[in-house]
Amino acid sequence: MEKPSNLLLKVSRRLFTNVDEQEKFIEALINPQPFLPSILWCQAKPEILSLAVETPTFWQPKFIDRLSLGEKPGQHPLHQQGYFYCLDFSSVFAATILLAIPQPVSSIFDMCAAPGGKSIFAWKALQPDLLISNEVIGKRLGMLISNLKRCQISSSAVVNRDSSIFAEMFPGSSNLVIVDAPCTGQSLLAKGEKAPGCFHPTAINKSANRQKRIIANSAKLVSPQGYLAYMTCTYSPEENEQVCEWFLERFPQFQAIKISDFAKYQSHLTTMPCYRMFPQDRLGAGAFTALFKNTNDDKYEPEEVDLSTISSLYIYQNK
């Protein structure tokens, strides 16, 4: 077995006081095992499916199937036809908090959208009149557009701007803003992938500062009584609980929402409602997720956003 680095040991001790839990966490990262694949149904599920499906978890959305180990849904003909989108179960976990949002939801803004999984999940779960998917990194736009196009996500547009631009242009315009924040990506290790320097304090602090800037800008887009969802695929408290605590201090009009189905996943590192999946639980490589509501009930008319409003910004649209 590979010897854990001192930085990994330090993070494990910050996450768990129990030595057994520390060891299980470290084992999951330095000796990664495959996780079951999962798919999100964008179109009606066929009556006969040539993919082996596992028993769903009690909180699993009905439009999600977790498949048996060894299934390769990305090679299935229905994938190419846009019937479903492949995503890992940690992403399903993080996005499932969106089901706690009362419908209808007219507008959704996904601030860090590529490759598109959270946008597609939100579109399927909430059926908005308008979905705007933003990706600031140009080289990631291709995969985002390709996935939205293949899955036939209607009433959607893709834009490519920094979060500060939208905070200034469209304050209070979106019923839901999703921030699947860029992070150190520590959970990649549990998938057997590389994430160089992901446990280094400098990388963690740099990531946390970027996340705070993005979530602060994103908050300004949320309409009165609207929602903001914050998610990462990393473990460090600095990028998760501490960002959320900072956010609530900076924006006291927001309130963290308790998700009853996720009670067993409540983070033990804070009393604020927020939820974690750890790799040693064997459902997924790991995720952090929290849902906030803007408790303001201002009656002002927010800046109206529709496809024509952002026509000068979008680089792809599907009406």
PDB file of N, CA, C and O in Angstrom, residues 157-207:
ATOM      1  N   ALA A 157     -29.195  28.453 -22.584  1.00  0.00           N
ATOM      2  CA  ALA A 157     -28.149  29.222 -23.255  1.00  0.00           C
ATOM      3  C   ALA A 157     -26.840  29.034 -22.506  1.00  0.00           C
ATOM      4  O   ALA A 157     -26.829  28.792 -21.296  1.00  0.00           O
ATOM      5  N   VAL A 158     -25.731  29.143 -23.229  1.00  0.00           N
ATOM      6  CA  VAL A 158     -24.393  29.053 -22.641  1.00  0.00           C
ATOM      7  C   VAL A 158     -23.719  30.408 -22.787  1.00  0.00           C
ATOM      8  O   VAL A 158     -23.756  31.024 -23.854  1.00  0.00           O
ATOM      9  N   VAL A 159     -23.114  30.863 -21.681  1.00  0.00           N
ATOM     10  CA  VAL A 159     -22.393  32.127 -21.690  1.00  0.00           C
ATOM     11  C   VAL A 159     -20.993  31.898 -21.118  1.00  0.00           C
ATOM     12  O   VAL A 159     -20.720  30.870 -20.496  1.00  0.00           O
ATOM     13  N   ASN A 160     -20.128  32.893 -21.313  1.00  0.00           N
ATOM     14  CA  ASN A 160     -18.710  32.749 -20.972  1.00  0.00           C
ATOM     15  C   ASN A 160     -18.189  34.075 -20.424  1.00  0.00           C
ATOM     16  O   ASN A 160     -17.564  34.851 -21.128  1.00  0.00           O
ATOM     17  N   ARG A 161     -18.509  34.326 -19.127  1.00  0.00           N
ATOM     18  CA  ARG A 161     -18.088  35.569 -18.486  1.00  0.00           C
ATOM     19  C   ARG A 161     -17.744  35.310 -17.023  1.00  0.00           C
ATOM     20  O   ARG A 161     -18.195  34.340 -16.425  1.00  0.00           O
ATOM     21  N   ASP A 162     -16.979  36.201 -16.433  1.00  0.00           N
ATOM     22  CA  ASP A 162     -16.683  36.129 -15.012  1.00  0.00           C
ATOM     23  C   ASP A 162     -17.942  36.405 -14.202  1.00  0.00           C
ATOM     24  O   ASP A 162     -18.826  37.169 -14.639  1.00  0.00           O
ATOM     25  N   SER A 163     -18.036  35.811 -13.014  1.00  0.00           N
ATOM     26  CA  SER A 163     -19.231  35.961 -12.181  1.00  0.00           C
ATOM     27  C   SER A 163     -19.532  37.419 -11.855  1.00  0.00           C
ATOM     28  O   SER A 163     -20.695  37.804 -11.691  1.00  0.00           O
ATOM     29  N   SER A 164     -18.500  38.252 -11.763  1.00  0.00           N
ATOM     30  CA  SER A 164     -18.707  39.667 -11.421  1.00  0.00           C
ATOM     31  C   SER A 164     -19.514  40.404 -12.482  1.00  0.00           C
ATOM     32  O   SER A 164     -20.259  41.343 -12.171  1.00  0.00           O
ATOM     33  N   ILE A 165     -19.388  39.977 -13.734  1.00  0.00           N
ATOM     34  CA  ILE A 165     -20.130  40.615 -14.826  1.00  0.00           C
ATOM     35  C   ILE A 165     -21.627  40.427 -14.628  1.00  0.00           C
ATOM     36  O   ILE A 165     -22.419  41.381 -14.742  1.00  0.00           O
ATOM     37  N   PHE A 166     -22.033  39.212 -14.317  1.00  0.00           N
ATOM     38  CA  PHE A 166     -23.457  38.922 -14.159  1.00  0.00           C
ATOM     39  C   PHE A 166     -24.017  39.551 -12.883  1.00  0.00           C
ATOM     40  O   PHE A 166     -25.175  39.979 -12.847  1.00  0.00           O
ATOM     41  N   ALA A 167     -23.204  39.622 -11.835  1.00  0.00           N
ATOM     42  CA  ALA A 167     -23.645  40.269 -10.597  1.00  0.00           C
ATOM     43  C   ALA A 167     -24.009  41.727 -10.853  1.00  0.00           C
ATOM     44  O   ALA A 167     -24.950  42.260 -10.255  1.00  0.00           O
ATOM     45  N   GLU A 168     -23.260  42.354 -11.755  1.00  0.00           N
ATOM     46  CA  GLU A 168     -23.503  43.756 -12.081  1.00  0.00           C
ATOM     47  C   GLU A 168     -24.663  43.922 -13.063  1.00  0.00           C
ATOM     48  O   GLU A 168     -25.475  44.842 -12.929  1.00  0.00           O
ATOM     49  N   MET A 169     -24.777  43.006 -14.024  1.00  0.00           N
ATOM     50  CA  MET A 169     -25.780  43.141 -15.088  1.00  0.00           C
ATOM     51  C   MET A 169     -27.179  42.728 -14.664  1.00  0.00           C
ATOM     52  O   MET A 169     -28.167  43.356 -15.053  1.00  0.00           O
ATOM     53  N   PHE A 170     -27.294  41.639 -13.885  1.00  0.00           N
ATOM     54  CA  PHE A 170     -28.596  41.042 -13.618  1.00  0.00           C
ATOM     55  C   PHE A 170     -28.842  40.784 -12.128  1.00  0.00           C
ATOM     56  O   PHE A 170     -29.098  39.663 -11.718  1.00  0.00           O
ATOM     57  N   PRO A 171     -28.758  41.807 -11.293  1.00  0.00           N
ATOM     58  CA  PRO A 171     -28.991  41.565  -9.867  1.00  0.00           C
ATOM     59  C   PRO A 171     -30.422  41.100  -9.597  1.00  0.00           C
ATOM     60  O   PRO A 171     -31.377  41.584 -10.208  1.00  0.00           O
ATOM     61  N   GLY A 172     -30.549  40.121  -8.699  1.00  0.00           N
ATOM     62  CA  GLY A 172     -31.868  39.651  -8.284  1.00  0.00           C
ATOM     63  C   GLY A 172     -32.683  39.003  -9.372  1.00  0.00           C
ATOM     64  O   GLY A 172     -33.918  38.978  -9.298  1.00  0.00           O
ATOM     65  N   SER A 173     -32.035  38.414 -10.376  1.00  0.00           N
ATOM     66  CA  SER A 173     -32.755  37.953 -11.562  1.00  0.00           C
ATOM     67  C   SER A 173     -33.084  36.468 -11.578  1.00  0.00           C
ATOM     68  O   SER A 173     -33.919  36.036 -12.380  1.00  0.00           O
ATOM     69  N   SER A 174     -32.454  35.658 -10.723  1.00  0.00           N
ATOM     70  CA  SER A 174     -32.576  34.206 -10.864  1.00  0.00           C
ATOM     71  C   SER A 174     -33.211  33.574  -9.626  1.00  0.00           C
ATOM     72  O   SER A 174     -32.816  33.860  -8.494  1.00  0.00           O
ATOM     73  N   ASN A 175     -34.170  32.678  -9.863  1.00  0.00           N
ATOM     74  CA  ASN A 175     -34.802  31.949  -8.758  1.00  0.00           C
ATOM     75  C   ASN A 175     -33.831  30.972  -8.105  1.00  0.00           C
ATOM     76  O   ASN A 175     -33.962  30.653  -6.926  1.00  0.00           O
ATOM     77  N   LEU A 176     -32.881  30.470  -8.890  1.00  0.00           N
ATOM     78  CA  LEU A 176     -31.871  29.543  -8.384  1.00  0.00           C
ATOM     79  C   LEU A 176     -30.541  29.835  -9.054  1.00  0.00           C
ATOM     80  O   LEU A 176     -30.479  29.934 -10.279  1.00  0.00           O
ATOM     81  N   VAL A 177     -29.501  29.971  -8.243  1.00  0.00           N
ATOM     82  CA  VAL A 177     -28.135  30.073  -8.753  1.00  0.00           C
ATOM     83  C   VAL A 177     -27.347  28.892  -8.192  1.00  0.00           C
ATOM     84  O   VAL A 177     -27.362  28.640  -6.980  1.00  0.00           O
ATOM     85  N   ILE A 178     -26.716  28.149  -9.076  1.00  0.00           N
ATOM     86  CA  ILE A 178     -25.913  26.993  -8.697  1.00  0.00           C
ATOM     87  C   ILE A 178     -24.440  27.365  -8.760  1.00  0.00           C
ATOM     88  O   ILE A 178     -23.975  27.897  -9.775  1.00  0.00           O
ATOM     89  N   VAL A 179     -23.720  27.115  -7.680  1.00  0.00           N
ATOM     90  CA  VAL A 179     -22.274  27.334  -7.652  1.00  0.00           C
ATOM     91  C   VAL A 179     -21.602  25.995  -7.346  1.00  0.00           C
ATOM     92  O   VAL A 179     -21.428  25.607  -6.197  1.00  0.00           O
ATOM     93  N   ASP A 180     -21.289  25.253  -8.408  1.00  0.00           N
ATOM     94  CA  ASP A 180     -20.506  24.019  -8.279  1.00  0.00           C
ATOM     95  C   ASP A 180     -19.052  24.473  -8.370  1.00  0.00           C
ATOM     96  O   ASP A 180     -18.443  24.448  -9.431  1.00  0.00           O
ATOM     97  N   ALA A 181     -18.526  24.890  -7.226  1.00  0.00           N
ATOM     98  CA  ALA A 181     -17.335  25.737  -7.201  1.00  0.00           C
ATOM     99  C   ALA A 181     -16.066  25.013  -7.621  1.00  0.00           C
ATOM    100  O   ALA A 181     -15.853  23.853  -7.253  1.00  0.00           O
ATOM    101  N   PRO A 182     -15.207  25.692  -8.371  1.00  0.00           N
ATOM    102  CA  PRO A 182     -13.880  25.132  -8.652  1.00  0.00           C
ATOM    103  C   PRO A 182     -13.133  24.938  -7.334  1.00  0.00           C
ATOM    104  O   PRO A 182     -13.199  25.773  -6.435  1.00  0.00           O
ATOM    105  N   CYS A 183     -12.466  23.797  -7.213  1.00  0.00           N
ATOM    106  CA  CYS A 183     -11.858  23.431  -5.929  1.00  0.00           C
ATOM    107  C   CYS A 183     -10.551  22.686  -6.169  1.00  0.00           C
ATOM    108  O   CYS A 183     -10.132  22.497  -7.314  1.00  0.00           O
ATOM    109  N   THR A 184      -9.937  22.238  -5.092  1.00  0.00           N
ATOM    110  CA  THR A 184      -8.682  21.493  -5.213  1.00  0.00           C
ATOM    111  C   THR A 184      -8.895  20.080  -5.749  1.00  0.00           C
ATOM    112  O   THR A 184      -7.932  19.400  -6.095  1.00  0.00           O
ATOM    113  N   GLY A 185     -10.137  19.613  -5.800  1.00  0.00           N
ATOM    114  CA  GLY A 185     -10.439  18.324  -6.431  1.00  0.00           C
ATOM    115  C   GLY A 185      -9.854  17.125  -5.730  1.00  0.00           C
ATOM    116  O   GLY A 185      -9.449  16.145  -6.362  1.00  0.00           O
ATOM    117  N   GLN A 186      -9.828  17.162  -4.415  1.00  0.00           N
ATOM    118  CA  GLN A 186      -9.213  16.068  -3.646  1.00  0.00           C
ATOM    119  C   GLN A 186      -9.904  14.723  -3.882  1.00  0.00           C
ATOM    120  O   GLN A 186      -9.275  13.668  -3.793  1.00  0.00           O
ATOM    121  N   SER A 187     -11.208  14.746  -4.199  1.00  0.00           N
ATOM    122  CA  SER A 187     -11.923  13.486  -4.395  1.00  0.00           C
ATOM    123  C   SER A 187     -11.486  12.752  -5.662  1.00  0.00           C
ATOM    124  O   SER A 187     -11.808  11.576  -5.843  1.00  0.00           O
ATOM    125  N   LEU A 188     -10.748  13.426  -6.532  1.00  0.00           N
ATOM    126  CA  LEU A 188     -10.225  12.740  -7.718  1.00  0.00           C
ATOM    127  C   LEU A 188      -9.345  11.563  -7.323  1.00  0.00           C
ATOM    128  O   LEU A 188      -9.285  10.547  -8.023  1.00  0.00           O
ATOM    129  N   LEU A 189      -8.665  11.680  -6.191  1.00  0.00           N
ATOM    130  CA  LEU A 189      -7.789  10.605  -5.735  1.00  0.00           C
ATOM    131  C   LEU A 189      -8.572   9.330  -5.448  1.00  0.00           C
ATOM    132  O   LEU A 189      -8.087   8.226  -5.700  1.00  0.00           O
ATOM    133  N   ALA A 190      -9.794   9.477  -4.934  1.00  0.00           N
ATOM    134  CA  ALA A 190     -10.625   8.309  -4.630  1.00  0.00           C
ATOM    135  C   ALA A 190     -11.107   7.613  -5.896  1.00  0.00           C
ATOM    136  O   ALA A 190     -11.565   6.471  -5.842  1.00  0.00           O
ATOM    137  N   LYS A 191     -10.996   8.303  -7.037  1.00  0.00           N
ATOM    138  CA  LYS A 191     -11.345   7.708  -8.333  1.00  0.00           C
ATOM    139  C   LYS A 191     -10.117   7.130  -9.030  1.00  0.00           C
ATOM    140  O   LYS A 191     -10.224   6.618 -10.145  1.00  0.00           O
ATOM    141  N   GLY A 192      -8.956   7.252  -8.385  1.00  0.00           N
ATOM    142  CA  GLY A 192      -7.724   6.769  -9.003  1.00  0.00           C
ATOM    143  C   GLY A 192      -7.109   7.760  -9.962  1.00  0.00           C
ATOM    144  O   GLY A 192      -6.217   7.406 -10.736  1.00  0.00           O
ATOM    145  N   GLU A 193      -7.547   9.021  -9.907  1.00  0.00           N
ATOM    146  CA  GLU A 193      -7.000  10.058 -10.777  1.00  0.00           C
ATOM    147  C   GLU A 193      -5.980  10.896 -10.013  1.00  0.00           C
ATOM    148  O   GLU A 193      -5.818  10.768  -8.803  1.00  0.00           O
ATOM    149  N   LYS A 194      -5.311  11.783 -10.742  1.00  0.00           N
ATOM    150  CA  LYS A 194      -4.267  12.609 -10.148  1.00  0.00           C
ATOM    151  C   LYS A 194      -4.825  13.981  -9.780  1.00  0.00           C
ATOM    152  O   LYS A 194      -5.663  14.536 -10.479  1.00  0.00           O
ATOM    153  N   ALA A 195      -4.342  14.529  -8.673  1.00  0.00           N
ATOM    154  CA  ALA A 195      -4.677  15.897  -8.268  1.00  0.00           C
ATOM    155  C   ALA A 195      -3.457  16.469  -7.540  1.00  0.00           C
ATOM    156  O   ALA A 195      -3.461  16.624  -6.324  1.00  0.00           O
ATOM    157  N   PRO A 196      -2.397  16.772  -8.295  1.00  0.00           N
ATOM    158  CA  PRO A 196      -1.134  17.204  -7.682  1.00  0.00           C
ATOM    159  C   PRO A 196      -1.319  18.423  -6.778  1.00  0.00           C
ATOM    160  O   PRO A 196      -1.972  19.394  -7.163  1.00  0.00           O
ATOM    161  N   GLY A 197      -0.750  18.353  -5.586  1.00  0.00           N
ATOM    162  CA  GLY A 197      -0.767  19.491  -4.674  1.00  0.00           C
ATOM    163  C   GLY A 197      -2.102  19.790  -4.030  1.00  0.00           C
ATOM    164  O   GLY A 197      -2.262  20.846  -3.401  1.00  0.00           O
ATOM    165  N   CYS A 198      -3.059  18.870  -4.156  1.00  0.00           N
ATOM    166  CA  CYS A 198      -4.426  19.184  -3.718  1.00  0.00           C
ATOM    167  C   CYS A 198      -4.557  19.338  -2.208  1.00  0.00           C
ATOM    168  O   CYS A 198      -5.539  19.929  -1.734  1.00  0.00           O
ATOM    169  N   PHE A 199      -3.600  18.828  -1.433  1.00  0.00           N
ATOM    170  CA  PHE A 199      -3.672  18.947   0.019  1.00  0.00           C
ATOM    171  C   PHE A 199      -2.753  20.041   0.568  1.00  0.00           C
ATOM    172  O   PHE A 199      -2.680  20.241   1.777  1.00  0.00           O
ATOM    173  N   HIS A 200      -2.065  20.739  -0.323  1.00  0.00           N
ATOM    174  CA  HIS A 200      -1.138  21.765   0.138  1.00  0.00           C
ATOM    175  C   HIS A 200      -1.918  22.989   0.627  1.00  0.00           C
ATOM    176  O   HIS A 200      -2.846  23.444  -0.043  1.00  0.00           O
ATOM    177  N   PRO A 201      -1.563  23.532   1.788  1.00  0.00           N
ATOM    178  CA  PRO A 201      -2.294  24.681   2.333  1.00  0.00           C
ATOM    179  C   PRO A 201      -2.395  25.867   1.377  1.00  0.00           C
ATOM    180  O   PRO A 201      -3.424  26.557   1.346  1.00  0.00           O
ATOM    181  N   THR A 202      -1.341  26.109   0.597  1.00  0.00           N
ATOM    182  CA  THR A 202      -1.382  27.230  -0.349  1.00  0.00           C
ATOM    183  C   THR A 202      -2.467  27.022  -1.399  1.00  0.00           C
ATOM    184  O   THR A 202      -3.231  27.940  -1.716  1.00  0.00           O
ATOM    185  N   ALA A 203      -2.555  25.798  -1.945  1.00  0.00           N
ATOM    186  CA  ALA A 203      -3.577  25.490  -2.942  1.00  0.00           C
ATOM    187  C   ALA A 203      -4.981  25.574  -2.332  1.00  0.00           C
ATOM    188  O   ALA A 203      -5.917  26.093  -2.961  1.00  0.00           O
ATOM    189  N   ILE A 204      -5.132  25.077  -1.117  1.00  0.00           N
ATOM    190  CA  ILE A 204      -6.439  25.099  -0.445  1.00  0.00           C
ATOM    191  C   ILE A 204      -6.888  26.534  -0.193  1.00  0.00           C
ATOM    192  O   ILE A 204      -8.038  26.898  -0.471  1.00  0.00           O
ATOM    193  N   ASN A 205      -5.999  27.370   0.317  1.00  0.00           N
ATOM    194  CA  ASN A 205      -6.358  28.760   0.612  1.00  0.00           C
ATOM    195  C   ASN A 205      -6.649  29.553  -0.654  1.00  0.00           C
ATOM    196  O   ASN A 205      -7.582  30.374  -0.682  1.00  0.00           O
ATOM    197  N   LYS A 206      -5.873  29.311  -1.694  1.00  0.00           N
ATOM    198  CA  LYS A 206      -6.121  29.984  -2.971  1.00  0.00           C
ATOM    199  C   LYS A 206      -7.495  29.596  -3.507  1.00  0.00           C
ATOM    200  O   LYS A 206      -8.260  30.448  -3.983  1.00  0.00           O
ATOM    201  N   SER A 207      -7.825  28.318  -3.418  1.00  0.00           N
ATOM    202  CA  SER A 207      -9.113  27.830  -3.884  1.00  0.00           C
ATOM    203  C   SER A 207     -10.248  28.428  -3.055  1.00  0.00           C
ATOM    204  O   SER A 207     -11.264  28.872  -3.594  1.00  0.00           O
TER     205      SER A 207
END
